[in-house]
Tab-separated table of C-alpha atoms in Angstrom:
chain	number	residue	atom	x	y	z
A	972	UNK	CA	125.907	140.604	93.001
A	973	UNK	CA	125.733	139.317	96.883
A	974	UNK	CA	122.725	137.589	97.833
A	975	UNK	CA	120.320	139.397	99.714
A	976	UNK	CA	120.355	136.685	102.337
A	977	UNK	CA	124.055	137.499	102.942
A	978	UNK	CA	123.532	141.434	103.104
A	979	UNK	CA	120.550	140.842	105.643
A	980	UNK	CA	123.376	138.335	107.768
A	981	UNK	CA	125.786	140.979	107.736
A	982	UNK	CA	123.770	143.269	109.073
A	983	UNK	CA	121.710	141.680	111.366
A	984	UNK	CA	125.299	140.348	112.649
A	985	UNK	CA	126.409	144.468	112.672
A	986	UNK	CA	123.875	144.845	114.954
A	987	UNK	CA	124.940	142.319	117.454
A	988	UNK	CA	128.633	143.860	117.649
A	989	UNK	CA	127.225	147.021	118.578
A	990	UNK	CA	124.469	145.486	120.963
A	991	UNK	CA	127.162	143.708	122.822
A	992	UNK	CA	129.540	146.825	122.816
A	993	UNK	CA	126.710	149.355	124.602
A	994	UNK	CA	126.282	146.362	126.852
A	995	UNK	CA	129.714	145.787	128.004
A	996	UNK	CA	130.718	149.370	128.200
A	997	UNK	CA	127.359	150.165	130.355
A	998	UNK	CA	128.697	147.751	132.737
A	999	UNK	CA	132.523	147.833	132.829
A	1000	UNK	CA	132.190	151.902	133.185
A	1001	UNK	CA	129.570	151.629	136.009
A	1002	UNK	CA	131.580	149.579	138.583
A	1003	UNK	CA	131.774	152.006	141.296
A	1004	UNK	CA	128.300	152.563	141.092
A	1005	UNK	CA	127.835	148.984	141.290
A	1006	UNK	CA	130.081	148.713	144.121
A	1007	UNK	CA	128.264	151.415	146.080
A	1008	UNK	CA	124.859	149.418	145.385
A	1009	UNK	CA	126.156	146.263	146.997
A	1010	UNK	CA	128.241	147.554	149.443
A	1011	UNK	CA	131.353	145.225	148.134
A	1012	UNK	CA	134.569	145.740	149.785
A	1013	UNK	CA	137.663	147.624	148.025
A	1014	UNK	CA	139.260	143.955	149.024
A	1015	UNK	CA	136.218	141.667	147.516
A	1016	UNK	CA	136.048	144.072	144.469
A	1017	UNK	CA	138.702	142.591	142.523
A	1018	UNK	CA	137.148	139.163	143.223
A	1019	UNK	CA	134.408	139.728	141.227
A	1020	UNK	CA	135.683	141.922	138.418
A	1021	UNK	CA	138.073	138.266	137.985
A	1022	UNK	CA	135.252	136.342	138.255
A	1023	UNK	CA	134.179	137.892	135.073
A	1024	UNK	CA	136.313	137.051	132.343
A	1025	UNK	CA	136.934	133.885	134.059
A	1026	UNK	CA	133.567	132.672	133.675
A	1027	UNK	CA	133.577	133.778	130.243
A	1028	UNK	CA	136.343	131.982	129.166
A	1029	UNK	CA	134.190	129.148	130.945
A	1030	UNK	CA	131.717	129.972	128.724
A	1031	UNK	CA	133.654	130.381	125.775
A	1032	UNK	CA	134.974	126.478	126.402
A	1033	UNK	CA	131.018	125.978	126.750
A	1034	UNK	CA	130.272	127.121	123.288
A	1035	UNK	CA	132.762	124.831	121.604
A	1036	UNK	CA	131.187	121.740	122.683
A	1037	UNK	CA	127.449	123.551	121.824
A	1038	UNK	CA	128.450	124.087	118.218
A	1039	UNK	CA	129.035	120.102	117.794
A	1040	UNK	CA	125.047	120.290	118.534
A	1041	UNK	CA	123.411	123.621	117.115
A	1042	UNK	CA	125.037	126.095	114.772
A	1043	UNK	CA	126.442	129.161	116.120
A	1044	UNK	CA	123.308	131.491	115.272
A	1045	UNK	CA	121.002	129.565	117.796
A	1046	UNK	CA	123.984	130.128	120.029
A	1047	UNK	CA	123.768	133.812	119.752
A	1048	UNK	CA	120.295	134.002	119.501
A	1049	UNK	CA	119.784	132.588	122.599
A	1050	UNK	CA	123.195	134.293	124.238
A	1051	UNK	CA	123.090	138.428	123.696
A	1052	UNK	CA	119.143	137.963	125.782
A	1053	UNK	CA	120.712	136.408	128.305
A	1054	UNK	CA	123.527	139.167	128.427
A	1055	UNK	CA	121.289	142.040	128.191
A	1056	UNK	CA	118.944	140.360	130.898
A	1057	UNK	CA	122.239	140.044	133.479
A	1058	UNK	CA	122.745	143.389	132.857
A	1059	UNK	CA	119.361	144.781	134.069
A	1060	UNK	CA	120.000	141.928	136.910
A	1061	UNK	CA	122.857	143.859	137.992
A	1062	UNK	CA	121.461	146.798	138.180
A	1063	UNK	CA	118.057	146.212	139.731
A	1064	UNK	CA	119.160	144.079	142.921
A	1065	UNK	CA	120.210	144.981	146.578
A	1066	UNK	CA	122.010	142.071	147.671
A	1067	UNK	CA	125.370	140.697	147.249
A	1068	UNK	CA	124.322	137.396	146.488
A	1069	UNK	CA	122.190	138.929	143.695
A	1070	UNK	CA	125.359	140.964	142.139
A	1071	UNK	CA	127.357	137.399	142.254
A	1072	UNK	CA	124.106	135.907	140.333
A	1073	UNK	CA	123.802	138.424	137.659
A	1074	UNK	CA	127.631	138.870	137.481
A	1075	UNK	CA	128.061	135.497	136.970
A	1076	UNK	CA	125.366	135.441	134.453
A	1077	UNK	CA	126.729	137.987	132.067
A	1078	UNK	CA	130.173	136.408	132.318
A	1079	UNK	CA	129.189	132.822	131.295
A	1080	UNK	CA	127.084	134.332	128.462
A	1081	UNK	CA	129.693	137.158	127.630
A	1082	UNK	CA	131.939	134.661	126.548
A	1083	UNK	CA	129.187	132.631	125.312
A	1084	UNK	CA	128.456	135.611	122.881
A	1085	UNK	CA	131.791	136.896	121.854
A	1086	UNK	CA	132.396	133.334	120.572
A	1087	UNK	CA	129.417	133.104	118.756
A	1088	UNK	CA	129.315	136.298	117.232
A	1089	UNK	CA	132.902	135.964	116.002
A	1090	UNK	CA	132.028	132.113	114.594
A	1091	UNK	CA	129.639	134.238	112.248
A	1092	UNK	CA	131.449	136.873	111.492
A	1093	UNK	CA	134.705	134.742	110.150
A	1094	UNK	CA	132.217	132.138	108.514
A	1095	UNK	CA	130.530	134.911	106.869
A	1096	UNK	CA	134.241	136.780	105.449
A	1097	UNK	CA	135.241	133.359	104.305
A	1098	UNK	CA	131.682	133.427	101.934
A	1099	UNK	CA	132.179	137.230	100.896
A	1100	UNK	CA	135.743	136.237	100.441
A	1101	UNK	CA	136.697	139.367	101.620
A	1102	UNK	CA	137.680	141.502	104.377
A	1103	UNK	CA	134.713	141.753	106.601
A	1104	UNK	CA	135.497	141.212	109.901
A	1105	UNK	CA	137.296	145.358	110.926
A	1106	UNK	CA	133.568	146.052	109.825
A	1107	UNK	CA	131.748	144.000	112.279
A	1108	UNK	CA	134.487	145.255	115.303
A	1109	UNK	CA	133.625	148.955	114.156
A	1110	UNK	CA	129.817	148.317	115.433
A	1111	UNK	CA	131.424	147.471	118.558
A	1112	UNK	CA	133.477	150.063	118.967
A	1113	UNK	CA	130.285	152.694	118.191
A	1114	UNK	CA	128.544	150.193	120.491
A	1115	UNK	CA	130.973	150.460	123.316
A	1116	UNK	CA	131.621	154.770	122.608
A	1117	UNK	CA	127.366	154.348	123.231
A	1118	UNK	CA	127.664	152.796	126.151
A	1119	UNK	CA	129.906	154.512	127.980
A	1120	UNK	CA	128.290	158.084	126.880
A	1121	UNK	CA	124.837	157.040	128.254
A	1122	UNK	CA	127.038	155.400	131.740
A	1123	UNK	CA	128.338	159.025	131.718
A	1124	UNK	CA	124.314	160.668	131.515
A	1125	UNK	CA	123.666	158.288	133.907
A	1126	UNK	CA	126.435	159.274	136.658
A	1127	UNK	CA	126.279	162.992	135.792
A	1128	UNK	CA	122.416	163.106	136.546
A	1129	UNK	CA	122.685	160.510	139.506
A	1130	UNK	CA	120.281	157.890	138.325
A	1131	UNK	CA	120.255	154.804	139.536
A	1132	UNK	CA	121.380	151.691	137.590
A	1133	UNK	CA	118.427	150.304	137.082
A	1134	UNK	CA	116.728	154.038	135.533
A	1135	UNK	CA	120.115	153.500	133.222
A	1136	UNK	CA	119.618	150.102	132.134
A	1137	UNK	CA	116.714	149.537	131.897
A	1138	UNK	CA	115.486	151.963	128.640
A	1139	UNK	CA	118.474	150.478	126.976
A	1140	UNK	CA	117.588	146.882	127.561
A	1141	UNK	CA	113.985	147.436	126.928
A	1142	UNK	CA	115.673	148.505	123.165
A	1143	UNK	CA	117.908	146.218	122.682
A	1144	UNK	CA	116.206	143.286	123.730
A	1145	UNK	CA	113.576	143.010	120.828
A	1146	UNK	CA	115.785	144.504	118.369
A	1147	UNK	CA	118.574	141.648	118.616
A	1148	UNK	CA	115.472	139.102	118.949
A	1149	UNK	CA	114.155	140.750	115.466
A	1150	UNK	CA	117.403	141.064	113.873
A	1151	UNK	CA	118.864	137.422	114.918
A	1152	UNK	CA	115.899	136.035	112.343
A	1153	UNK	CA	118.581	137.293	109.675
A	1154	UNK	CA	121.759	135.517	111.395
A	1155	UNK	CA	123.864	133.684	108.385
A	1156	UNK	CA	126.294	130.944	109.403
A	1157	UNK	CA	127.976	131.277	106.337
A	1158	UNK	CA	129.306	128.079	103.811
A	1159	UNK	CA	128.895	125.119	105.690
A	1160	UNK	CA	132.090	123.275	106.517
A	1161	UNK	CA	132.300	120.020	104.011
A	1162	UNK	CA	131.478	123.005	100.853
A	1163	UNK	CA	134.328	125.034	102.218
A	1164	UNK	CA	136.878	122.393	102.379
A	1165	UNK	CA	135.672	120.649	99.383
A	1166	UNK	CA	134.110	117.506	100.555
A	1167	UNK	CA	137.667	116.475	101.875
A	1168	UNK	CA	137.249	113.621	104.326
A	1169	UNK	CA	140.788	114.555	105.946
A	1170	UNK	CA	139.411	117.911	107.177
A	1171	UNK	CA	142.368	119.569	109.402
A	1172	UNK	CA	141.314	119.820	113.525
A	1173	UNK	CA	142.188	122.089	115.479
A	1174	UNK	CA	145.708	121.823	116.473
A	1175	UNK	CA	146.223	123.972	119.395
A	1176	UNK	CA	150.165	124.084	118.719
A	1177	UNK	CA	149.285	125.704	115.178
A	1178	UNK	CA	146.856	128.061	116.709
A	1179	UNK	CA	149.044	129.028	119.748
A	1180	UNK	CA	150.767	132.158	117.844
A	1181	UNK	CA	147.425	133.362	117.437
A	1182	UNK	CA	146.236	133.165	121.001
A	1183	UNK	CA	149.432	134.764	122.238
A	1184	UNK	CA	148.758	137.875	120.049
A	1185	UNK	CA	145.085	137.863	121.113
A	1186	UNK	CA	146.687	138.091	124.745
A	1187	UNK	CA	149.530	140.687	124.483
A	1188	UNK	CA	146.358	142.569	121.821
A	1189	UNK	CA	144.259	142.711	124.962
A	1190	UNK	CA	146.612	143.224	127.785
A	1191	UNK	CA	147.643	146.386	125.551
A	1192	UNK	CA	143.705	147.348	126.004
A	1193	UNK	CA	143.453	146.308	129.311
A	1194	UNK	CA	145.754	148.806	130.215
A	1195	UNK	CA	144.390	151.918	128.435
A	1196	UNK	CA	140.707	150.909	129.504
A	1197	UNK	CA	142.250	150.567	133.408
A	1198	UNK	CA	145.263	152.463	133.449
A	1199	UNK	CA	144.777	155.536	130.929
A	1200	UNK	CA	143.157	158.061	133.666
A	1201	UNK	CA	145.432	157.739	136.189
A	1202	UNK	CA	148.593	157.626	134.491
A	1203	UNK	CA	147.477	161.151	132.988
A	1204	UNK	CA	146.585	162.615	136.500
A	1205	UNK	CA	149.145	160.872	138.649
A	1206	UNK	CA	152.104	160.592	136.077
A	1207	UNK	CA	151.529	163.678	133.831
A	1208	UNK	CA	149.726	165.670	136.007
A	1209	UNK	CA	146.536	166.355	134.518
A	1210	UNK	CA	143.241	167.646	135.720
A	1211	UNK	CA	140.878	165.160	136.479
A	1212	UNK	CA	138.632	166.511	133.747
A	1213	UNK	CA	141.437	165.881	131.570
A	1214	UNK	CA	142.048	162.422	132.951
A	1215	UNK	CA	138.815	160.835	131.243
A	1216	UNK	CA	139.469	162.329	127.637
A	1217	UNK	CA	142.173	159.613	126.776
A	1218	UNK	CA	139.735	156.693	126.713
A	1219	UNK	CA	137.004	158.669	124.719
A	1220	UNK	CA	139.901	159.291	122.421
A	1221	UNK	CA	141.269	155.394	122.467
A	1222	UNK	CA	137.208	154.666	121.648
A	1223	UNK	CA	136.874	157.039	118.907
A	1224	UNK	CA	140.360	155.940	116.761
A	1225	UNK	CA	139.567	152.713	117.733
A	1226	UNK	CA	136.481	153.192	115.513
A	1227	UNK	CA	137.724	154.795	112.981
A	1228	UNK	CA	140.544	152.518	112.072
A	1229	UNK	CA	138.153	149.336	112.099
A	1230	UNK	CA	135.897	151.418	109.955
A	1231	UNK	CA	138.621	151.817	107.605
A	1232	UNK	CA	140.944	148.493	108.247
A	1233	UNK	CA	139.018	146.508	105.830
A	1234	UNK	CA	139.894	148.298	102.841
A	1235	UNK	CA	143.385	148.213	104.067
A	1236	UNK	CA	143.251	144.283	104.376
A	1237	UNK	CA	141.981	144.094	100.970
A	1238	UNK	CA	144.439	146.658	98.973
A	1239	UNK	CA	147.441	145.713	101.340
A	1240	UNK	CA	147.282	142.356	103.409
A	1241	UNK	CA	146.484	141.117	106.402
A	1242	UNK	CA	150.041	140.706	107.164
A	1243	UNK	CA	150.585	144.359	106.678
A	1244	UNK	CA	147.950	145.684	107.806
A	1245	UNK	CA	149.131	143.781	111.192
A	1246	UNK	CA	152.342	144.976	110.973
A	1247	UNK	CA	152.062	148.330	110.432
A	1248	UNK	CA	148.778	148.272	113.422
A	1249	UNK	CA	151.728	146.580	115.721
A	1250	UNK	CA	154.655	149.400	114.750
A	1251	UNK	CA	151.623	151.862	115.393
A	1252	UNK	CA	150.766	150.544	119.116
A	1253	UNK	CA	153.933	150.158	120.084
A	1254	UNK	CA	154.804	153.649	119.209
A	1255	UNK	CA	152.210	154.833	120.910
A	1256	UNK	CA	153.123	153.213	124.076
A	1257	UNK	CA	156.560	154.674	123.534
A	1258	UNK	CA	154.732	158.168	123.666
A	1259	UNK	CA	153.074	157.438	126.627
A	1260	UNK	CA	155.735	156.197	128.308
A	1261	UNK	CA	158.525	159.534	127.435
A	1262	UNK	CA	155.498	162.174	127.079
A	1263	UNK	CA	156.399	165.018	129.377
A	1264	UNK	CA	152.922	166.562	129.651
A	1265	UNK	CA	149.138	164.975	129.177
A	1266	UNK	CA	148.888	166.640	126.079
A	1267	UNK	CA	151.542	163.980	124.856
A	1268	UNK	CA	150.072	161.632	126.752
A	1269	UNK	CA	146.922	161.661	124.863
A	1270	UNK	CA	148.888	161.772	121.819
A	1271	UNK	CA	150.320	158.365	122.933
A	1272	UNK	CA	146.712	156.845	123.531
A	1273	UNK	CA	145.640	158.285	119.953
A	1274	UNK	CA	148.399	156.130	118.454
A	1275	UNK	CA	147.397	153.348	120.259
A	1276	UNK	CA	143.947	153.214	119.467
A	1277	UNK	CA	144.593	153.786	115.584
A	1278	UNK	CA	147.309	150.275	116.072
A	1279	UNK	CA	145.436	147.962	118.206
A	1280	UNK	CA	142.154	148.268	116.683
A	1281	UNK	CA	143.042	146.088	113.912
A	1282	UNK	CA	144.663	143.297	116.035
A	1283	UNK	CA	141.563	141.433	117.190
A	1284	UNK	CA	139.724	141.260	114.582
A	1285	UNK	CA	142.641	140.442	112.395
A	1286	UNK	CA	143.725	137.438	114.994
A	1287	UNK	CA	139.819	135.757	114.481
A	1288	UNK	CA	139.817	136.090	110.773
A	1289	UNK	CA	143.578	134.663	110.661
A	1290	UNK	CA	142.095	131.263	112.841
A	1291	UNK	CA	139.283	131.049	110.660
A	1292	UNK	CA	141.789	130.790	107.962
A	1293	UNK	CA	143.910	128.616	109.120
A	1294	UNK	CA	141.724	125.957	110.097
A	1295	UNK	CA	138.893	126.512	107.803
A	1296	UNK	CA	137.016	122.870	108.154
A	1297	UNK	CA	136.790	123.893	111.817
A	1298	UNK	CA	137.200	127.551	111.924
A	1299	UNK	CA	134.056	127.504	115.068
A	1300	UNK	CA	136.340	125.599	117.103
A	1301	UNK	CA	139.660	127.735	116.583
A	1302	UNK	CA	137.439	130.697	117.291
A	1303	UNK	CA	136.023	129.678	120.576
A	1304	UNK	CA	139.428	128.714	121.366
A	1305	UNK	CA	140.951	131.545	120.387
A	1306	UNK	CA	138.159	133.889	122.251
A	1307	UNK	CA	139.637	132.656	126.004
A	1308	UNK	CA	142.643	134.424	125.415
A	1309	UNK	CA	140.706	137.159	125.438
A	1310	UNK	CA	139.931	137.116	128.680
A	1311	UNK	CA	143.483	135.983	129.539
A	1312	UNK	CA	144.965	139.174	128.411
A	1313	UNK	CA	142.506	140.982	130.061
A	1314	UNK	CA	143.452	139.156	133.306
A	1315	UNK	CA	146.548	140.033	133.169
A	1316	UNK	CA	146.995	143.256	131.704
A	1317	UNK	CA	145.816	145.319	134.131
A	1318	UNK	CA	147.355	143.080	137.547
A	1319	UNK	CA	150.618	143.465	135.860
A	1320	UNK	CA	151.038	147.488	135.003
A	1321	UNK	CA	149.428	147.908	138.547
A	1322	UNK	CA	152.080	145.658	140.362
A	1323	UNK	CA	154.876	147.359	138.060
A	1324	UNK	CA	153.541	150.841	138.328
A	1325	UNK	CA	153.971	150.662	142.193
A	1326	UNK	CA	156.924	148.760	142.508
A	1327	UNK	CA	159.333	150.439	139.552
A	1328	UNK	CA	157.426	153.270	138.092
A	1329	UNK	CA	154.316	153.600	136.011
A	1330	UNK	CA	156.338	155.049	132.790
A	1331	UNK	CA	158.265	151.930	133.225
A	1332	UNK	CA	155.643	149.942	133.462
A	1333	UNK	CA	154.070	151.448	129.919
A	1334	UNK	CA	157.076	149.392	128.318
A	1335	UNK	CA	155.772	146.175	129.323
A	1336	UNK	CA	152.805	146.101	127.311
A	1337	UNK	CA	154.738	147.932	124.299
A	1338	UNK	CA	157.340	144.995	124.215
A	1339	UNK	CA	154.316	142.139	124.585
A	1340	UNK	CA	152.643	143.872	121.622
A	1341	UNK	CA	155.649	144.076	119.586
A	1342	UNK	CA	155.764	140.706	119.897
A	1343	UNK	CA	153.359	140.526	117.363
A	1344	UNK	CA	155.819	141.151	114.697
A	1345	UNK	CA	157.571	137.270	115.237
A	1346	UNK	CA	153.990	135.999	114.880
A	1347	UNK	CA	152.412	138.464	111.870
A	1348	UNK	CA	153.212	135.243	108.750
A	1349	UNK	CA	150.340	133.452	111.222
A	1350	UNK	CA	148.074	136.070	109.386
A	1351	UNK	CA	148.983	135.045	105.688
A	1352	UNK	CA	147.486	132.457	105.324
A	1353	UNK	CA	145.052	133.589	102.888
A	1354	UNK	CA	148.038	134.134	100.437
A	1355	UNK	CA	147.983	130.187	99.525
A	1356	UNK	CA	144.266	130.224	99.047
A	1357	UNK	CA	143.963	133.387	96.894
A	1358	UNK	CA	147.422	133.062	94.832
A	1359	UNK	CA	148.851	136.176	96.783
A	1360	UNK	CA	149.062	138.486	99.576
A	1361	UNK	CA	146.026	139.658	99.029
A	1362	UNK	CA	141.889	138.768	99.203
A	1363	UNK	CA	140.393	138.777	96.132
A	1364	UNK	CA	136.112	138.814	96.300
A	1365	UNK	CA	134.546	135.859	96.185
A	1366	UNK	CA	130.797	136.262	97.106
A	1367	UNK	CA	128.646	133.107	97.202
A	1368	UNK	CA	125.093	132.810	97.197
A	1369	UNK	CA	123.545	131.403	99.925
A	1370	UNK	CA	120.377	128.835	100.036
């Protein structure tokens, strides 16, 4: 029977995910309205939606060195505040000085966050011993489809940013604080390698497979999250109603195939489950690229959400595997390429889309994510450790 303490982790952890998904989504889908507020140019735009992910891989690099000093929970504890806090910053100021503040804020403790959140998550699957993490990426996905409904409210009704973010911060806030009092770190190292004094580092030529899948994973969503709307108006000639169903759609699969991915890790593999999630998003792509009407189009997206979704979380768990006597480290490491993919994705369909064509440019992403499929034995790793292809429970008390 799990231990209570570990039940109370995972979902105090749960909650995070989806805190940081309503976040992120309330910001990322308010942009124009945040560009109207400050007045930033059309050329100065891009500038800061860069500055972003940049400072969060900043951050990310940040929260590798912190862990050497306090475990990952204090981390987070102290990181999703700060987060929801720039968020309210960016809403309730005039000034463009104050939008590069709070901006910068939320990106250094973004990827402050995401690191931290995904250092408890993988610690916490390796003491379940058991797929865990599709789970924790499914609150973020109903997090993020949260988010961007109540950034829809708020733009259909004309409120201001601040009337928007503020009840949701004024909820969030003390509910993280509350629920981060149940944060688990999981099996410290020394139990989980045995007490081995050799313990493996990271070796960032070992963990390079996995940060090239985290990029082409998130250059893939990069371009649905960017690129989705106006490939179905301009390309397939949609209404503009129509235009802003195909994310909803992405958001909604993406959902349901983390809330279902962990029983397929479990029954199947992770190298499987990979595998068939990379066939799956590159099909889609494929559909997106040839469809002949939007209808098709959102077909395409559909696919893509239901392929993708398991990527991510898939590429953490694998680095926690593969170095597990440092599996903090590989994560934090891991978590920039996040933000590298999503630095490039969208730059690159944009530049193709207007130079070739932006069906041609849907095949870019397809063959980056296919890809995946020379990397996917990076994910079987657990197959040494368990005796097979697949996890097999292991739940250990805690304290």
């Amino acid at each position: 029977m799990t231990d209570p303490r570990l039940r109370h982790g995972r979902a105090s952890l749960a909650v995070s995910f989806f805190a940081q998904g309503m976040a992120f989504a309330l910001l990322v889908t308010r942009i124009p309205a945040i560009q109207d507020r400050y007045g930033i140019s059309d050329g100065l735009l891009p500038v800061f939606l860069a500055a972003v992910p940049i400072l969060a891989g900043a951050g990310s690099v940040c929260t590798e060195q912190l862990i050497k000093r306090v475990r990952p929970s204090v981390v987070l504890r102290f990181a999703q505040p700060a987060v929801l806090l720039a968020l309210l910053g960016a809403g309730a100021g005039d000034r463009m000085w104050q939008a590069a503040l709070s901006l910068g804020a939320f990106g250094l403790s973004v990827g402050a966050l995401d690191a931290s959140m995904n250092m408890l998550g993988v610690s916490l699957q390796r003491t379940y011993g058991r797929s865990i993490m599709l789970g924790f990426h499914a609150s973020y996905s109903l997090g993020g489809i949260g988010g961007a409904s109540l950034a829809w409210v708020g733009a259909h009704w004309h409120l201001s940013l601040l009337v928007s973010y503020l009840p949701v911060v004024a909820v969030l806030l003390p509910v993280c604080l509350v629920a981060s009092r149940w944060y688990v770190d999981g099996v410290p190292t020394a139990e989980v390698a045995g007490g081995a004094p050799g313990a493996k580092p990271v070796v960032f030529r070992l963990l390079l497979p996995l940060c090239l899948v985290m990029s082409f994973a998130y250059i893939g969503d990069s371009t649905v999250s960017n690129w989705s709307a106006k490939y179905l108006q301009d390309t397939l000639g949609s209404s503009e109603q129509l235009s802003t169903v195909p994310y909803n759609v992405y958001m909604v699969t993406t959902l349901l195939g983390r809330a279902a991915g962990d029983f397929g890790v479990r029954r199947f593999g992770a190298v499987a489950v990979v595998r068939f999630g990379t066939v799956l998003a590159a099909a889609g792509f494929g559909v997106v690229a040839l469809a002949p009407g939007p209808w098709m189009g959102m077909a395409g997206f559909t696919l893509l959400g239901f392929g993708l979704c398991v990527i991510v979380p898939q590429t953490f768990a694998a680095a926690g595997r593969l170095f597990p006597e440092a599996s903090d480290a590989a994560v934090a490491r891991l978590n920039i390429f996040n933000y590298v993919g999503f630095l490039v994705g969208s730059p690159l369909v944009g530049a193709l889309g207007d130079a070739w064509s932006y069906r041609g440019a849907m095949l870019v992403p397809m063959v980056l994510v296919l890809l995946t499929l020379v990397y996917a034995r990076s994910f079987g790793s657990e197959a040494a450790r368990y005796g097979g292809g697949h996890e097999r429970p292991r739940t250990v008390d805690v304290g």
